[in-house]
Amino acid sequence: MNTTKVSFSIHKELLRSLDALASQAGSSRSTLIEEAIRHHLQRIKAAEFSRQIAEAYADGLDEDERSQLAGMKRKAVKMAKGKKW
């Protein structure tokens, strides 16, 4: 992986906690920061994806979607009862 050095300011207490965690984990400060940023960005992307899905379905289902949903529910009931679908 291609890395780049960066410089930023951080509260002393947070840095102490970060260093203690890195020591416990047998990892580097940089690795922990990178993992934290990666995790945070994934959460932001997941939240945006959820928002887009909610927005897409905010107006409810159209007739075709309602029909498909009803069919999926029927199949799910048959599967739950152990019947071949």
XYZ file of N, CA, C and O in Angstrom:
340
model
N 0.843 -1.174 0.000
C 0.000 0.000 0.000
C 0.891 1.241 0.000
O 1.876 1.311 0.709
N 0.524 2.207 -0.765
C 1.263 3.453 -0.852
C 0.834 4.361 0.298
O -0.335 4.660 0.454
N 1.770 4.803 1.110
C 1.438 5.652 2.258
C 2.054 7.031 2.111
O 3.032 7.223 1.392
N 1.461 7.974 2.823
C 1.933 9.348 2.847
C 1.958 9.821 4.288
O 1.024 9.564 5.048
N 2.993 10.509 4.671
C 3.072 11.066 6.021
C 2.194 12.300 6.098
O 2.142 13.110 5.169
N 1.501 12.427 7.243
C 0.671 13.602 7.494
C 0.978 14.122 8.891
O 1.518 13.403 9.731
N 0.614 15.332 9.122
C 0.818 15.942 10.423
C -0.497 16.564 10.870
O -1.177 17.232 10.087
N -0.876 16.318 12.134
C -2.083 16.921 12.672
C -1.933 17.072 14.176
O -1.069 16.463 14.796
N -2.806 17.878 14.755
C -2.781 18.115 16.200
C -3.811 17.216 16.878
O -4.861 16.930 16.320
N -3.473 16.775 18.107
C -4.362 15.903 18.862
C -4.190 16.234 20.344
O -3.093 16.589 20.786
N -5.274 16.134 21.122
C -5.183 16.399 22.561
C -4.228 15.393 23.216
O -4.185 14.219 22.831
N -3.492 15.863 24.197
C -2.484 15.021 24.861
C -3.110 13.766 25.477
O -2.543 12.678 25.395
N -4.288 13.915 26.103
C -4.936 12.777 26.747
C -5.324 11.713 25.710
O -5.190 10.517 25.954
N -5.799 12.163 24.571
C -6.180 11.235 23.513
C -4.951 10.523 22.958
O -4.976 9.317 22.700
N -3.867 11.250 22.821
C -2.616 10.651 22.344
C -2.100 9.602 23.334
O -1.668 8.521 22.925
N -2.205 9.895 24.623
C -1.781 8.908 25.631
C -2.623 7.636 25.525
O -2.105 6.526 25.588
N -3.922 7.815 25.381
C -4.816 6.655 25.239
C -4.495 5.871 23.978
O -4.491 4.638 23.989
N -4.227 6.574 22.903
C -3.881 5.934 21.634
C -2.585 5.132 21.767
O -2.508 3.980 21.343
N -1.592 5.723 22.386
C -0.313 5.041 22.567
C -0.459 3.808 23.463
O 0.136 2.762 23.203
N -1.284 3.923 24.508
C -1.501 2.777 25.401
C -2.193 1.650 24.646
O -1.821 0.480 24.774
N -3.197 1.987 23.850
C -3.909 0.977 23.064
C -2.987 0.338 22.041
O -2.999 -0.887 21.861
N -2.178 1.126 21.391
C -1.234 0.598 20.404
C -0.262 -0.368 21.075
O 0.039 -1.441 20.533
N 0.194 -0.011 22.254
C 1.119 -0.872 22.980
C 0.450 -2.193 23.357
O 1.016 -3.265 23.182
N -0.781 -2.120 23.855
C -1.532 -3.324 24.227
C -1.784 -4.212 23.019
O -1.724 -5.432 23.112
N -2.100 -3.599 21.895
C -2.441 -4.347 20.685
C -1.202 -4.813 19.926
O -1.318 -5.571 18.962
N -0.042 -4.348 20.337
C 1.181 -4.684 19.613
C 1.172 -4.088 18.226
O 1.643 -4.682 17.259
N 0.624 -2.908 18.119
C 0.461 -2.235 16.833
C 1.108 -0.859 16.908
O 1.552 -0.424 17.959
N 1.112 -0.194 15.781
C 1.662 1.162 15.767
C 0.535 2.181 15.890
O -0.631 1.897 15.598
N 0.914 3.353 16.310
C -0.024 4.468 16.381
C -0.622 4.718 15.001
O -1.843 4.880 14.862
N 0.205 4.715 13.965
C -0.269 4.981 12.603
C -1.302 3.953 12.149
O -2.304 4.288 11.523
N -1.047 2.685 12.476
C -1.973 1.626 12.080
C -3.333 1.831 12.737
O -4.370 1.698 12.088
N -3.332 2.138 14.036
C -4.601 2.358 14.733
C -5.356 3.558 14.170
O -6.576 3.498 14.001
N -4.649 4.627 13.889
C -5.299 5.817 13.332
C -5.875 5.488 11.957
O -7.014 5.851 11.641
N -5.104 4.782 11.137
C -5.575 4.413 9.804
C -6.826 3.537 9.896
O -7.794 3.744 9.160
N -6.817 2.555 10.814
C -7.982 1.683 10.982
C -9.196 2.476 11.450
O -10.322 2.235 11.003
N -8.990 3.413 12.366
C -10.088 4.232 12.874
C -10.696 5.094 11.760
O -11.918 5.203 11.645
N -9.855 5.680 10.943
C -10.342 6.502 9.836
C -11.093 5.639 8.829
O -12.176 6.001 8.364
N -10.530 4.477 8.507
C -11.175 3.562 7.561
C -12.564 3.151 8.077
O -13.554 3.183 7.359
N -12.636 2.781 9.363
C -13.903 2.380 9.971
C -14.912 3.529 9.935
O -16.084 3.338 9.606
N -14.453 4.711 10.260
C -15.343 5.886 10.260
C -15.883 6.170 8.852
O -17.074 6.429 8.680
N -15.016 6.092 7.853
C -15.458 6.330 6.478
C -16.455 5.263 6.027
O -17.427 5.569 5.325
N -16.246 4.005 6.443
C -17.200 2.944 6.108
C -18.557 3.224 6.742
O -19.594 3.003 6.107
N -18.563 3.700 7.989
C -19.832 4.031 8.655
C -20.540 5.165 7.927
O -21.769 5.137 7.768
N -19.799 6.158 7.480
C -20.401 7.275 6.747
C -20.999 6.770 5.437
O -22.120 7.132 5.076
N -20.273 5.908 4.707
C -20.776 5.366 3.445
C -22.017 4.515 3.671
O -22.977 4.592 2.903
N -22.014 3.715 4.731
C -23.172 2.869 5.042
C -24.387 3.731 5.390
O -25.507 3.433 4.956
N -24.171 4.789 6.151
C -25.266 5.688 6.509
C -25.827 6.374 5.266
O -27.044 6.528 5.117
N -24.966 6.767 4.352
C -25.407 7.406 3.113
C -26.192 6.418 2.257
O -27.219 6.767 1.687
N -25.724 5.178 2.182
C -26.428 4.145 1.425
C -27.818 3.918 2.022
O -28.813 3.852 1.294
N -27.907 3.841 3.349
C -29.200 3.668 4.019
C -30.118 4.851 3.738
O -31.321 4.681 3.517
N -29.547 6.053 3.754
C -30.350 7.248 3.477
C -30.895 7.204 2.058
O -32.060 7.520 1.813
N -30.061 6.776 1.105
C -30.498 6.697 -0.287
C -31.603 5.654 -0.460
O -32.553 5.881 -1.213
N -31.482 4.532 0.223
C -32.525 3.504 0.150
C -33.827 4.038 0.731
O -34.896 3.884 0.128
N -33.749 4.676 1.891
C -34.945 5.237 2.513
C -35.587 6.272 1.606
O -36.821 6.313 1.460
N -34.776 7.084 0.970
C -35.292 8.107 0.064
C -35.966 7.468 -1.149
O -37.021 7.913 -1.590
N -35.381 6.396 -1.656
C -35.938 5.730 -2.835
C -37.302 5.124 -2.536
O -38.173 5.064 -3.416
N -37.512 4.674 -1.298
C -38.768 4.025 -0.945
C -39.702 4.926 -0.146
O -40.751 4.475 0.322
N -39.357 6.187 -0.007
C -40.159 7.106 0.788
C -41.566 7.285 0.230
O -42.515 7.508 0.977
N -41.719 7.144 -1.077
C -43.031 7.333 -1.688
C -43.852 6.046 -1.697
O -44.942 6.001 -2.263
N -43.343 4.990 -1.074
C -44.066 3.723 -1.018
C -43.780 2.858 -2.234
O -42.999 3.210 -3.113
N -44.406 1.698 -2.261
C -44.207 0.755 -3.349
C -45.211 1.002 -4.462
O -46.367 1.331 -4.206
N -44.765 0.789 -5.706
C -45.726 0.866 -6.808
C -46.401 -0.507 -6.944
O -46.098 -1.456 -6.226
N -47.334 -0.633 -7.854
C -48.117 -1.863 -7.995
C -47.236 -3.080 -8.282
O -47.427 -4.148 -7.699
N -46.273 -2.938 -9.172
C -45.384 -4.049 -9.511
C -44.569 -4.484 -8.290
O -44.408 -5.679 -8.029
N -44.075 -3.524 -7.533
C -43.290 -3.843 -6.340
C -44.151 -4.530 -5.282
O -43.708 -5.476 -4.628
N -45.407 -4.075 -5.119
C -46.316 -4.720 -4.171
C -46.587 -6.160 -4.572
O -46.626 -7.064 -3.735
N -46.747 -6.401 -5.883
C -46.988 -7.748 -6.382
C -45.774 -8.640 -6.130
O -45.920 -9.795 -5.684
N -44.585 -8.135 -6.403
C -43.364 -8.907 -6.157
C -43.198 -9.217 -4.673
O -42.830 -10.341 -4.300
N -43.486 -8.247 -3.822
C -43.371 -8.447 -2.388
C -44.352 -9.512 -1.905
O -43.996 -10.381 -1.107
N -45.572 -9.478 -2.428
C -46.565 -10.483 -2.047
C -46.093 -11.878 -2.456
O -46.237 -12.843 -1.695
N -45.510 -12.009 -3.649
C -44.985 -13.284 -4.110
C -43.851 -13.774 -3.228
O -43.774 -14.967 -2.892
N -42.957 -12.872 -2.828
C -41.854 -13.251 -1.954
C -42.375 -13.704 -0.593
O -41.865 -14.663 -0.010
N -43.413 -13.032 -0.101
C -43.986 -13.427 1.185
C -44.610 -14.812 1.096
O -44.448 -15.633 2.008
N -45.330 -15.107 -0.001
C -45.933 -16.432 -0.183
C -44.856 -17.511 -0.198
O -44.988 -18.556 0.436
N -43.764 -17.265 -0.932
C -42.673 -18.234 -0.998
C -42.024 -18.413 0.370
O -41.684 -19.535 0.761
N -41.858 -17.340 1.108
C -41.254 -17.426 2.438
C -42.114 -18.261 3.377
O -41.606 -19.072 4.145
N -43.443 -18.094 3.293
C -44.351 -18.878 4.128
C -44.246 -20.351 3.763
O -44.162 -21.224 4.632
N -44.228 -20.676 2.462
C -44.093 -22.069 2.026
C -42.778 -22.665 2.507
O -42.732 -23.811 2.957
N -41.699 -21.892 2.404
C -40.395 -22.386 2.863
C -40.407 -22.636 4.365
O -39.873 -23.632 4.839
N -41.051 -21.737 5.113
C -41.110 -21.877 6.560
C -41.912 -23.114 6.955
O -41.635 -23.743 7.971
N -42.891 -23.478 6.131
C -43.714 -24.660 6.399
C -43.054 -25.924 5.846
O -43.607 -27.004 5.963
N -41.898 -25.774 5.197
C -41.174 -26.908 4.675
C -41.695 -27.404 3.341
O -41.368 -28.505 2.907
N -42.501 -26.606 2.670
C -43.042 -26.996 1.376
C -42.083 -26.582 0.268
O -41.334 -25.622 0.385
N -42.113 -27.335 -0.831
C -41.298 -26.978 -1.989
C -41.911 -25.757 -2.661
O -43.116 -25.689 -2.851
N -41.079 -24.817 -3.053
C -41.592 -23.605 -3.686
C -41.398 -23.690 -5.134
O -41.956 -23.124 -5.944
